[in-house]
Coordinates of C-alpha atoms in Angstrom, one line a residue:
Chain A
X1 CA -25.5 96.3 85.7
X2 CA -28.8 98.9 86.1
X3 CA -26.1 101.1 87.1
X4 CA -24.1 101.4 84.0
X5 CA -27.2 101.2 82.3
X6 CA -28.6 104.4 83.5
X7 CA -25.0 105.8 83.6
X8 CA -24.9 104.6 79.3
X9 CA -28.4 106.3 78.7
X10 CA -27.5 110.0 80.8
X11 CA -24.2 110.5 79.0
X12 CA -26.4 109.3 75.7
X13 CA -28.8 112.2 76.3
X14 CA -25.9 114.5 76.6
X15 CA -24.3 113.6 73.5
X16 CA -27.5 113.8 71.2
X17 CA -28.5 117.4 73.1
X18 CA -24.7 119.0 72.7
X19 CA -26.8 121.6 69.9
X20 CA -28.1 124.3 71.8
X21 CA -31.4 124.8 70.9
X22 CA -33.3 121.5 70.1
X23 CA -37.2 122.4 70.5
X24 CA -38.9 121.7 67.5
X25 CA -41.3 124.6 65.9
X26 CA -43.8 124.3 63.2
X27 CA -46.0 127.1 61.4
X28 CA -43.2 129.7 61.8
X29 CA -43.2 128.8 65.6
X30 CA -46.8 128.8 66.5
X31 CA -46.5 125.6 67.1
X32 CA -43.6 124.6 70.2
X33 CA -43.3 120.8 71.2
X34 CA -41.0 121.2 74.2
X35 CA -40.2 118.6 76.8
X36 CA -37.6 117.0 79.4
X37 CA -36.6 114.1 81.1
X38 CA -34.6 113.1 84.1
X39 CA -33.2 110.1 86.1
X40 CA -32.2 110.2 89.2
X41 CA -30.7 108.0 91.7
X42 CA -31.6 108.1 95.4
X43 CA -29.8 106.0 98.6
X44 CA -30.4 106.8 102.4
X45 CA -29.0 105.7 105.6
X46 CA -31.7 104.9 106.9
X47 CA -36.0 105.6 105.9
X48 CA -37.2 105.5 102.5
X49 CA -37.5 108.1 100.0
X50 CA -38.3 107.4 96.3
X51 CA -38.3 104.1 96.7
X52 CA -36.2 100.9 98.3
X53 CA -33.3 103.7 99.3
X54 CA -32.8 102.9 102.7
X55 CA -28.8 101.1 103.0
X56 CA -29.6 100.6 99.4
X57 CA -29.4 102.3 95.8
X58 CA -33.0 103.4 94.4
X59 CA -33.2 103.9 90.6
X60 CA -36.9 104.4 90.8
X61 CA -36.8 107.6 90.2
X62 CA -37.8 109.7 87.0
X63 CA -40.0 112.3 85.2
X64 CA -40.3 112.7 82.0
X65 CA -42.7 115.1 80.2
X66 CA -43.6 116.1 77.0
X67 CA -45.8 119.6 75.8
X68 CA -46.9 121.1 73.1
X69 CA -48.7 124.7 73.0
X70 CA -50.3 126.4 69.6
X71 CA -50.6 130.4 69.3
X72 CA -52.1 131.2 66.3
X73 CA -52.9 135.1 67.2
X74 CA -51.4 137.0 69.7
X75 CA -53.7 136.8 72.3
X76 CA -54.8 133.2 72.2
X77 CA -52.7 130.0 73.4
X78 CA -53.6 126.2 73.7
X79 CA -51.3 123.8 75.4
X80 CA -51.0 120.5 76.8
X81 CA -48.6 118.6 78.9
X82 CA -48.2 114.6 79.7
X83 CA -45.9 113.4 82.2
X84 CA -44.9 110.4 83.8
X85 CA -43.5 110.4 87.4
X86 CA -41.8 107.5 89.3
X87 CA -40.8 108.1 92.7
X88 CA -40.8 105.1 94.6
X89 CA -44.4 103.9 95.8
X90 CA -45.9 107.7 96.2
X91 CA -46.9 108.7 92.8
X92 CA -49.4 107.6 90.2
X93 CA -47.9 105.0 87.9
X94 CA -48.3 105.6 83.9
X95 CA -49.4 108.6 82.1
X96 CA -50.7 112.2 84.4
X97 CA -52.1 115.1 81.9
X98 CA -50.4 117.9 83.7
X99 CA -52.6 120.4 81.9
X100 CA -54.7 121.0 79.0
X101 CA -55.6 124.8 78.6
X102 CA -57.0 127.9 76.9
X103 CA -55.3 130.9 77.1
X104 CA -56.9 133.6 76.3
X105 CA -55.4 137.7 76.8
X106 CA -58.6 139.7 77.3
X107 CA -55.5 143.0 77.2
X108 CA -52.4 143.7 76.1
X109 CA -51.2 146.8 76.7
X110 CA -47.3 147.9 77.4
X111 CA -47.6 148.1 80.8
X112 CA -50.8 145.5 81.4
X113 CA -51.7 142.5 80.2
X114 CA -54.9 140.8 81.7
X115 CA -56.3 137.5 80.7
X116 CA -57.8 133.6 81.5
X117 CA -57.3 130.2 81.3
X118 CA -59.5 127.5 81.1
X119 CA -59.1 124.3 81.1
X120 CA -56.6 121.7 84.0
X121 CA -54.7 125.0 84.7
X122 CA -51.3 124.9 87.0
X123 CA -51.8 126.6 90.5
X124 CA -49.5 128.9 90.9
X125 CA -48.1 128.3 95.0
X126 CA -45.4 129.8 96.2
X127 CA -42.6 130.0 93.7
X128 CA -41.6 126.1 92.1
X129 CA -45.0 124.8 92.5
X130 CA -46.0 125.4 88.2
X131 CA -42.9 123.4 87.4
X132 CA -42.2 121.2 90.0
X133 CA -41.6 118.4 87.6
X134 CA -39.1 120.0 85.4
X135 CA -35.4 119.5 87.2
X136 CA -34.2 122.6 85.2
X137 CA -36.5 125.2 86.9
X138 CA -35.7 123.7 90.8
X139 CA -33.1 124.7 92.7
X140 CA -32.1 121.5 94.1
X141 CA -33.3 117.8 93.0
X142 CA -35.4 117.9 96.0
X143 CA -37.5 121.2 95.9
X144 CA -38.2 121.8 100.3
X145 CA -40.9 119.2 101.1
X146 CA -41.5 122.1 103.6
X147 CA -43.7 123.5 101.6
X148 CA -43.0 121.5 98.2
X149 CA -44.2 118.4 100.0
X150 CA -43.6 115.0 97.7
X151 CA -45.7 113.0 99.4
X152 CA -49.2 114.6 98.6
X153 CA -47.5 116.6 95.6
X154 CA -50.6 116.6 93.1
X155 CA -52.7 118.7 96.3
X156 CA -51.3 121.7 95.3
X157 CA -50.7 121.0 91.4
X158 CA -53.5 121.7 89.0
X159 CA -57.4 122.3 88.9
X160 CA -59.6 121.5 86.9
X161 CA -61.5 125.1 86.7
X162 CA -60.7 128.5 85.6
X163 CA -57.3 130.7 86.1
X164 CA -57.2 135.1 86.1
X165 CA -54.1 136.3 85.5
X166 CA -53.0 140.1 85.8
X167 CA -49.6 142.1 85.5
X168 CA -48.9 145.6 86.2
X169 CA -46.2 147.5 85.4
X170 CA -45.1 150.8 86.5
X171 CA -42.4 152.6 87.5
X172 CA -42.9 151.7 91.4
X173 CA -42.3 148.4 89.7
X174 CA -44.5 145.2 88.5
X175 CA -47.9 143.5 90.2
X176 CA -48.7 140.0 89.6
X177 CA -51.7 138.9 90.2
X178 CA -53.2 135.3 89.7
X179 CA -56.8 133.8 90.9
X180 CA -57.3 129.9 90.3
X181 CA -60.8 128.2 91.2
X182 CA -61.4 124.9 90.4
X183 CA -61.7 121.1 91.7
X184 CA -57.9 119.9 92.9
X185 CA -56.5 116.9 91.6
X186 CA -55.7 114.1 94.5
X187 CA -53.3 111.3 94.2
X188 CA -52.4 108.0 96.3
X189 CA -50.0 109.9 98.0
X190 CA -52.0 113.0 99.2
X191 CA -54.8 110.1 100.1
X192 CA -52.6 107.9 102.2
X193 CA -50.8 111.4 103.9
X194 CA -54.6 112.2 105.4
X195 CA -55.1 108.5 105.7
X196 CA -51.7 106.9 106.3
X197 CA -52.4 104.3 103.6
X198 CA -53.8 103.8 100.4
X199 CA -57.1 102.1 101.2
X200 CA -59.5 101.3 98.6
X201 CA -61.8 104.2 98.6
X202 CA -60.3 107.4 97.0
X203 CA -60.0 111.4 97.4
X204 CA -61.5 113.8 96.0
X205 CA -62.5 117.3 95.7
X206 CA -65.5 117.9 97.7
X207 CA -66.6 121.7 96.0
X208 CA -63.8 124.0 93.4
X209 CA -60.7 124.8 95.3
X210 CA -59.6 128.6 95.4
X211 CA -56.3 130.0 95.3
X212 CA -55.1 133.1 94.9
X213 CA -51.2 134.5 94.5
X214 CA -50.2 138.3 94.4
X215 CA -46.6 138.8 93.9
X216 CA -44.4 142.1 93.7
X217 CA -41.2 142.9 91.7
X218 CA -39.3 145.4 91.8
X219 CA -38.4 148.3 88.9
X220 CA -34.6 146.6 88.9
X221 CA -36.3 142.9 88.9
X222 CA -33.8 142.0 91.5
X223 CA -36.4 141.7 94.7
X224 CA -39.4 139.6 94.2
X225 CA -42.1 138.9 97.3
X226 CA -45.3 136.8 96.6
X227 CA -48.2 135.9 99.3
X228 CA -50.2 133.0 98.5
X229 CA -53.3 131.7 99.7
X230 CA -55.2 128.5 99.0
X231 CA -58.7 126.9 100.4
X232 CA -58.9 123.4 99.7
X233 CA -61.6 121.1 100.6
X234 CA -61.7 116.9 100.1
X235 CA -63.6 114.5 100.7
X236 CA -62.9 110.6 100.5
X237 CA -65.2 108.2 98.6
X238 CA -64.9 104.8 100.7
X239 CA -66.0 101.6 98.0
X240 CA -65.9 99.1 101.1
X241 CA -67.0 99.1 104.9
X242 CA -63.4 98.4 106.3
X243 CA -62.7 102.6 106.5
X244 CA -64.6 106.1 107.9
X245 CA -66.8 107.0 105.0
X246 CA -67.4 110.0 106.3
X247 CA -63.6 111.6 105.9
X248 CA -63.5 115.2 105.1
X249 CA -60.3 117.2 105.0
X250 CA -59.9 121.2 104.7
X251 CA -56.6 122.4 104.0
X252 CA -56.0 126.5 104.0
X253 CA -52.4 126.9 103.0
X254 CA -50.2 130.2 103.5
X255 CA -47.6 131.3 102.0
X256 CA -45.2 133.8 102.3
X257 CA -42.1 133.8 99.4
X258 CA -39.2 136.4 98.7
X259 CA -36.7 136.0 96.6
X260 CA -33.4 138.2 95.5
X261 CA -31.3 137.3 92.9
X262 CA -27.7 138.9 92.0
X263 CA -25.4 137.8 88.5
X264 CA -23.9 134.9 90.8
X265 CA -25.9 134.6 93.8
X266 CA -29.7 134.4 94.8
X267 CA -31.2 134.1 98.1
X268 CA -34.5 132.7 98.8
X269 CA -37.0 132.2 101.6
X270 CA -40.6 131.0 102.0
X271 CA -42.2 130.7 105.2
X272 CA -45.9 128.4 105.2
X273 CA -48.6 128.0 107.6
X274 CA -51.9 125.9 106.6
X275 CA -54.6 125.1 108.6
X276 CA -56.0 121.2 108.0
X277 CA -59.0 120.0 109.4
X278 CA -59.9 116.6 109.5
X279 CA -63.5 115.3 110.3
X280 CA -64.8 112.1 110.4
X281 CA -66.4 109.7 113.0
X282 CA -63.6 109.9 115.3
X283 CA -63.2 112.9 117.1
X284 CA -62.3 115.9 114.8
X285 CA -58.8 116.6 114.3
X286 CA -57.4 120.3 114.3
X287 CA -53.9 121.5 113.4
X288 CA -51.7 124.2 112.1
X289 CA -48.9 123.0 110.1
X290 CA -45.4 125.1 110.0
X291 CA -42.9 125.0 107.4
X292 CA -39.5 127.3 106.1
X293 CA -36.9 127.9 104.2
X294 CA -33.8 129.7 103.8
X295 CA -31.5 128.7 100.3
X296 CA -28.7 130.3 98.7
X297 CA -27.1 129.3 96.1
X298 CA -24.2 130.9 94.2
X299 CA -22.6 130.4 90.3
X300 CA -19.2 129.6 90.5
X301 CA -18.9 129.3 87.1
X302 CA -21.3 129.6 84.1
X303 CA -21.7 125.9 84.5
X304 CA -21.4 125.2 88.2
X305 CA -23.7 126.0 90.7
X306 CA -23.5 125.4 94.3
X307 CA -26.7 125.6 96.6
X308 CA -27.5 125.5 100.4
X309 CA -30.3 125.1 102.6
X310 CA -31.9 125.0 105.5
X311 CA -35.6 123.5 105.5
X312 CA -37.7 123.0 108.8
X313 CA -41.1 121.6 108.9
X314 CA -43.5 120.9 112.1
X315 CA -46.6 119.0 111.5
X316 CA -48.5 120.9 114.5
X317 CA -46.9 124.7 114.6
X318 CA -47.2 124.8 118.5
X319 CA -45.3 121.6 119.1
X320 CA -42.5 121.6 117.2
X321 CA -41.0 118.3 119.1
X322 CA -44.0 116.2 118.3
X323 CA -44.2 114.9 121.6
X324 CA -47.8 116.4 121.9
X325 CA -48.8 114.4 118.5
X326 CA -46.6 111.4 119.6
X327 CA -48.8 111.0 123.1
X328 CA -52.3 111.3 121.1
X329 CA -51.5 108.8 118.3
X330 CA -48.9 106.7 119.5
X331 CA -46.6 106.9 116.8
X332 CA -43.2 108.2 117.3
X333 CA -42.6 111.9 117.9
X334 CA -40.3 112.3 115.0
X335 CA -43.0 111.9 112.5
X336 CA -43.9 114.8 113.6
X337 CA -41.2 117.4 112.2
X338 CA -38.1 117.3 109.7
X339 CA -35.0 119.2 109.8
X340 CA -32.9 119.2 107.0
X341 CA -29.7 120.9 105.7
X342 CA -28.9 120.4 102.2
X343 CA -25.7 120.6 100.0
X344 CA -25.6 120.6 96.5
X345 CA -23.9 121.0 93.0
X346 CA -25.3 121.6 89.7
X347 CA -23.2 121.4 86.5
X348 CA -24.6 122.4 83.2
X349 CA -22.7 120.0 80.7
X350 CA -24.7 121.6 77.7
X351 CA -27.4 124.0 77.7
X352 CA -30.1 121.5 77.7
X353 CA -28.3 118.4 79.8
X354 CA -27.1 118.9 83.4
X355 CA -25.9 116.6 86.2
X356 CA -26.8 117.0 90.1
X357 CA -25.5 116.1 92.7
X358 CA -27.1 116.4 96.6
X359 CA -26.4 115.9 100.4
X360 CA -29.4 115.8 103.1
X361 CA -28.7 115.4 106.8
X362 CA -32.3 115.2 108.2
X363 CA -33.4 115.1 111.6
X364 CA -37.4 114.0 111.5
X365 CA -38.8 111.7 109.3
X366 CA -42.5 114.1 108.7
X367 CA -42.6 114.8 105.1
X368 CA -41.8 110.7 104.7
X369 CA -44.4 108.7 103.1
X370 CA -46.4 105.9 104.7
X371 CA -46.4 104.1 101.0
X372 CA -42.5 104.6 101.4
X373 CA -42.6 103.5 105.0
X374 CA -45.2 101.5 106.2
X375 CA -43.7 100.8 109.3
X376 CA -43.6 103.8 111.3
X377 CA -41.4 102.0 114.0
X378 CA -39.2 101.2 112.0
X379 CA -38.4 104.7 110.8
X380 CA -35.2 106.3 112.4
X381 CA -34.9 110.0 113.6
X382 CA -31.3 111.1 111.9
X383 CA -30.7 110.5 108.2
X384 CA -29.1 110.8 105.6
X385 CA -30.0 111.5 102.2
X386 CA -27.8 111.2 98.8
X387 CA -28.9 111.5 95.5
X388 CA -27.7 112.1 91.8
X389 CA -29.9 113.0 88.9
X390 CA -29.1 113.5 85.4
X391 CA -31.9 116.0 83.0
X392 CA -32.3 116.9 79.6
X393 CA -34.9 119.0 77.9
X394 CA -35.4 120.5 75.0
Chain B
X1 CA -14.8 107.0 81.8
X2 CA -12.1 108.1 79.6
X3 CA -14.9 108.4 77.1
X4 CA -16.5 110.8 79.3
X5 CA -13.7 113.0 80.5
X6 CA -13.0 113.7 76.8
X7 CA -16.1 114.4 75.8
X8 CA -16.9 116.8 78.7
X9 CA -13.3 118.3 77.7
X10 CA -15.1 118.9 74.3
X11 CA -18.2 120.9 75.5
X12 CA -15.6 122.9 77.6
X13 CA -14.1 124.0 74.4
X14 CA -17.1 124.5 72.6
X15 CA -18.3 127.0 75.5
X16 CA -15.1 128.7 75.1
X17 CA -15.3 129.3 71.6
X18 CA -18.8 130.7 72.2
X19 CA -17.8 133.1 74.3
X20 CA -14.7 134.6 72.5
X21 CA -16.9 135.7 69.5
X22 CA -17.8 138.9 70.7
X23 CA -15.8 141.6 72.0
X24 CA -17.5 144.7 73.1
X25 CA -20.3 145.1 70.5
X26 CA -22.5 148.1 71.0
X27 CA -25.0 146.1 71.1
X28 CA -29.0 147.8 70.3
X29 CA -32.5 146.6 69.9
X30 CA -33.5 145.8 66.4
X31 CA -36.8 144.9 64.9
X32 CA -38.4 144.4 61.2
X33 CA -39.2 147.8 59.2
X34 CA -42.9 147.5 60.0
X35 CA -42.5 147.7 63.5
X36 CA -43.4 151.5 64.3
X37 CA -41.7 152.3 67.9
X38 CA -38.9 154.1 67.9
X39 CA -38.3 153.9 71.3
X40 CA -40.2 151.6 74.1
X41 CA -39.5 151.5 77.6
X42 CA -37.0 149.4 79.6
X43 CA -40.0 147.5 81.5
X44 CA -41.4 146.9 77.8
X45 CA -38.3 145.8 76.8
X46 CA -38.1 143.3 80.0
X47 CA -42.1 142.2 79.3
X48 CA -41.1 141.4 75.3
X49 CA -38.1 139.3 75.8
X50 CA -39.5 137.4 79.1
X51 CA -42.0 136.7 76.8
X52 CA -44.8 138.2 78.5
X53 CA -46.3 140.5 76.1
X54 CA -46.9 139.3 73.1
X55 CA -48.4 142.3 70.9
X56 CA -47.1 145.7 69.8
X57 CA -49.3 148.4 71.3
X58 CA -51.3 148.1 67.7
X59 CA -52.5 144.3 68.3
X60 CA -49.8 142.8 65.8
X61 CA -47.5 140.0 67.2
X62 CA -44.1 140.6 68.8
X63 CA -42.1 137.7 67.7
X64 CA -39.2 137.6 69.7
X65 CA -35.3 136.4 68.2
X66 CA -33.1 135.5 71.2
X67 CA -29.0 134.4 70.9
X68 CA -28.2 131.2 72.9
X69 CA -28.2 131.7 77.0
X70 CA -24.1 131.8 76.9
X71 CA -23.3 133.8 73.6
X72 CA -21.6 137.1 74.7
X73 CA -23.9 139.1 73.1
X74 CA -26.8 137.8 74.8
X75 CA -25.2 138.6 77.3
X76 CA -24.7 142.1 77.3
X77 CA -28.0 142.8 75.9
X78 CA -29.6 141.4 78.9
X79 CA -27.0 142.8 81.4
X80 CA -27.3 146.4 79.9
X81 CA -30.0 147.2 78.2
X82 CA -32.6 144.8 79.7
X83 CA -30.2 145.0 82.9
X84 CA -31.0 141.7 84.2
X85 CA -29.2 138.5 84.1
X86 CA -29.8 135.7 81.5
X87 CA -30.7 133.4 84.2
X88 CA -33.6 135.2 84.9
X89 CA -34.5 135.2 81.5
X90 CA -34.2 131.6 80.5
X91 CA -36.5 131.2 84.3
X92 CA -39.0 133.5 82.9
X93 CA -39.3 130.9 79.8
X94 CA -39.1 127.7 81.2
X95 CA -42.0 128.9 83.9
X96 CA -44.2 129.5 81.1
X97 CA -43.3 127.2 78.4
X98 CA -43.6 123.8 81.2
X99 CA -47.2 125.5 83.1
X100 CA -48.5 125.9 79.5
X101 CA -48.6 129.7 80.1
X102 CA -46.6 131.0 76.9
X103 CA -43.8 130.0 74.6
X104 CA -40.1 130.2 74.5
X105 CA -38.6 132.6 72.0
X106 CA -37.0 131.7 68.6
X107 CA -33.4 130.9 69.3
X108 CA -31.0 131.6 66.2
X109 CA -27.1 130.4 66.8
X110 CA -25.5 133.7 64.7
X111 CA -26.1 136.8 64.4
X112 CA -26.3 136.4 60.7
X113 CA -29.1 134.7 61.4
X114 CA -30.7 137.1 63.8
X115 CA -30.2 139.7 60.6
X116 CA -32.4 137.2 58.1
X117 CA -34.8 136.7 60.7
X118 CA -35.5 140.1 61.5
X119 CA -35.2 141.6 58.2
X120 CA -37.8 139.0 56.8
X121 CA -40.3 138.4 59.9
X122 CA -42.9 141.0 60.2
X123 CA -43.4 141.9 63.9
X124 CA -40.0 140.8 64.6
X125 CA -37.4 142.2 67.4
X126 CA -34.2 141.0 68.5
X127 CA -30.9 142.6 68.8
X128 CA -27.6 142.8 67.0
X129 CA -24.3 145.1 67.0
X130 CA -25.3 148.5 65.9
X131 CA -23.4 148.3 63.0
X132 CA -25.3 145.5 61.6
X133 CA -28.8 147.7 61.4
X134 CA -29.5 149.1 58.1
X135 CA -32.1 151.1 58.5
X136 CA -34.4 150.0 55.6
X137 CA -34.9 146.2 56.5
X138 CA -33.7 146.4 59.7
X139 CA -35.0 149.3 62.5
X140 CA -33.2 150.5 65.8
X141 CA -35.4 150.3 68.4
X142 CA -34.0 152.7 71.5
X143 CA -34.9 151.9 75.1
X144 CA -35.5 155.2 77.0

């Protein structure tokens, strides 16, 4: 019944959105209203993701966003973003302002433009991170929870601060520079992955996060490499006795990204290292977390895409088994690291609808959530992963 | 399900149709008579039509006319005179338009309409057969 239901309301979207072009302008086009949204469905063999999915078929799953942005000169921008996100217990429920910004270009000239943002700007980590939500800019339904972790998405997503953006063009080809400091947003799920549960207290950003992402491109814009750095410091605010008060987390995240991209094919890699320290009452906790990938994906025909990947991550970067991290917490070892290799297929029906299709064989359950999963016991080492998902935008 | 299958049939053909309209177009960059380059550079070229500069080097606004993603010539104006892909292009967009960055450009479905547009939008650029610019409303614009 929910089934045809969600089948009825995908194939709905597709016939409404057969136009092309759909966004709506106003004033000439300074004004843009843009927006998406997506359903998707999610079942497992075993473990949780998104929801009941485990021997089961999870509809709880679905992002839908709306913007609008207003340029009335050149060098000036305002825009705004609301989403809402369901995916399973992790995420916020109701209404998230993605961002709210001031744009501002201090210099335009042809080969630099230099300018800032104020405002809840995006942070600009690795290469999905500004979109994450938006099924049409991801390569797979699933970005790599490597480094695109679900379960403490909103970590890396916004601040609340002030963004520096440069480009510079020349004929050794183009620099890309952007500096974001401000405090970072923390949800449920980023609480409960420091915390393993949602207790009652909540996270927050202890002093302005900084990050920082230079990328180059080359003359041909084929070759594209970014490093990104990140210093994030939290803090949780306990409102009972029952937990730690004195919780303090510092995340330094790594990243290293390349990316070359051909008519029909583009390959893609990002290696990550971050440093999280956790200190509290107990004794402090160090660690180095480890996480890659390799994707290619290749157009077989203007409409179908096929993708593959590889996507390792290891909670502690010198024990990749977990056993170390099994023996000093008791929980099993495979919470520790995730292996997966994923299939997929991506058909553009129209321009602004698409259907997706994926396959995960995972070995490790590390980037599950405990909101997902509260028994850790009850987690199994090899899984598997199937899910659909239908997006529109306009 | 039968439903479906015909429908999808449908946007097949519709694709199809899209595609055939063009043959092999010289196409050129065009722009409204009060732009006043003659010629800009390739990497200028890429910056206007990803969308990231938004100003002609005298402060006026570039507003930018694009073809849909699959028309054919969209696509060979990206492929050789921007010489990149329209993949990257439509990428370049969605990154700014969903992070609140920038703005998509103005998509027109003809190149009739690409002509209007042009012709009465100060600050405009797009690109159309070479046969098509008139040189009083409508201004070549070369890539060197």
């Amino acid at each position: 019944m929910l089934r045809s239901y969600v089948v009825r309301i995908i194939f709905l979207f597709g016939v409404m959105c057969s136009t092309p072009s759909w966004a709506l302008e106003f004033d000439d086009g300074k004004v843009q209203v843009h927006g998406f949204a997506s359903q998707g469905i999610v079942s497992s063999s075993h473990n949780n993701f998104y929801g009941d999915s485990s021997n089961n078929i999870s509809f709880d799953f679905r992002e839908i966003g709306i913007n609008a942005s207003y340029r009335p000169r050149p060098d000036l921008q305002f825009s705004a973003q609301v989403i809402h996100l369901d995916a399973g217990d992790v995420n916020e429920s109701g209404l998230l302002l993605d961002y709210a910004l001031v744009d501002y270009t201090i210099s335009s000239t042809e080969d630099r433009q230099v300018g800032v943002r104020f405002g809840r700007v995006k942070n600009p980590f690795g290469l999905y991170t500004t979109t994450r939500d938006v099924a049409f800019t991801r390569p797979s339904i699933v970005l790599p929870q490597s480094i695109y972790f679900d379960k403490a998405r909103s970590l890396a997503l916004s601040s609340d601060g002030v963004g520096v953006y440069a480009n510079q063009e020349s004929a050794y080809g183009a620099v890309n520079l952007d500096v974001v400091v401000g405090n970072a947003n923390v949800d449920r799920g980023s609480e409960a992955t420091f915390i393993r549960r949602d207790a009652p207290g909540n996270m927050e950003s202890m002093r302005p996060s900084r990050l920082m992402r230079v990328m180059y491109i080359t003359p041909n814009d084929r070759f594209r490499i970014a490093f990104t750095a990140a210093n994030l410091d939290l803090k949780y605010n306990a409102t009972s006795h029952e937990f730690d008060p004195n919780i303090a987390v510092h995340l330094d995240p790594k990243i290293i990204s390349a990316q070359y991209s051909n008519e029909k094919w583009e390959l893609t890699a990002e290696y990550s290292q971050m440093k999280s320290s956790i200190t509290s009452l107990a004794p402090n906790f160090d660690n180095v977390i480890e996480g890659y990938y390799v994707q290619g994906s290749y157009q077989l025909t203007p409409s179908l895409q096929t993708v593959l990947r590889y996507d390792a991550s290891f909670n502690n970067k010198n024990d990749h088994s977990g056993k170390k991290l099994s023996a000093e917490t008791g929980l099993p070892a495979h919470m520790f690291f995730a292996k997966d290799w994923t299939m997929g297929l991506r058909y553009d029906v129209t321009p602004t609808f698409m259907v997706r299709g994926e396959w995960h064989h995972i070995d490790g359950t590390g980037w599950l959530s405990a909101l997902d999963n509260a028994n850790p016991l009850a987690m199994e080492r090899k899984w598997d992963l199937l899910m659909l998902m239908g997006s529109w935008r306009f | 399900m039968a439903l479906m299958f015909r429908a999808l049939i449908l946007y097949l053909l519709l694709f199809i149709n899209g595609n055939v309209a063009a043959g092999d177009d010289d196409i050129v960059i065009a722009a409204n008579q009060n732009v006043s380059e003659n010629h800009i550079s390739r990497s200028f070229a890429r910056q206007i039509f990803s969308m990231k500069a938004r100003q002609w080097p005298d402060g006026s606004p570039v507003i930018v006319f694009v073809l849909p993603d699959r028309s054919a010539h969209h696509l060979i104006f990206v492929k050789e005179i921007l010489e990149t892909f329209p993949y990257k292009l439509r990428s370049a967009w969605d990154r700014q338009v969903y992070s609140g960055t920038g703005q998509a450009p103005r998509e027109v479905a003809t190149t009739d309409q690409m002509m209007v547009n042009i012709a009465n939008t100060p600050g405009a650029i797009g690109y159309l057969p070479r046969e098509k610019i008139d040189g009083i409303r409508i201004r070549l614009v070369e890539v060197r």
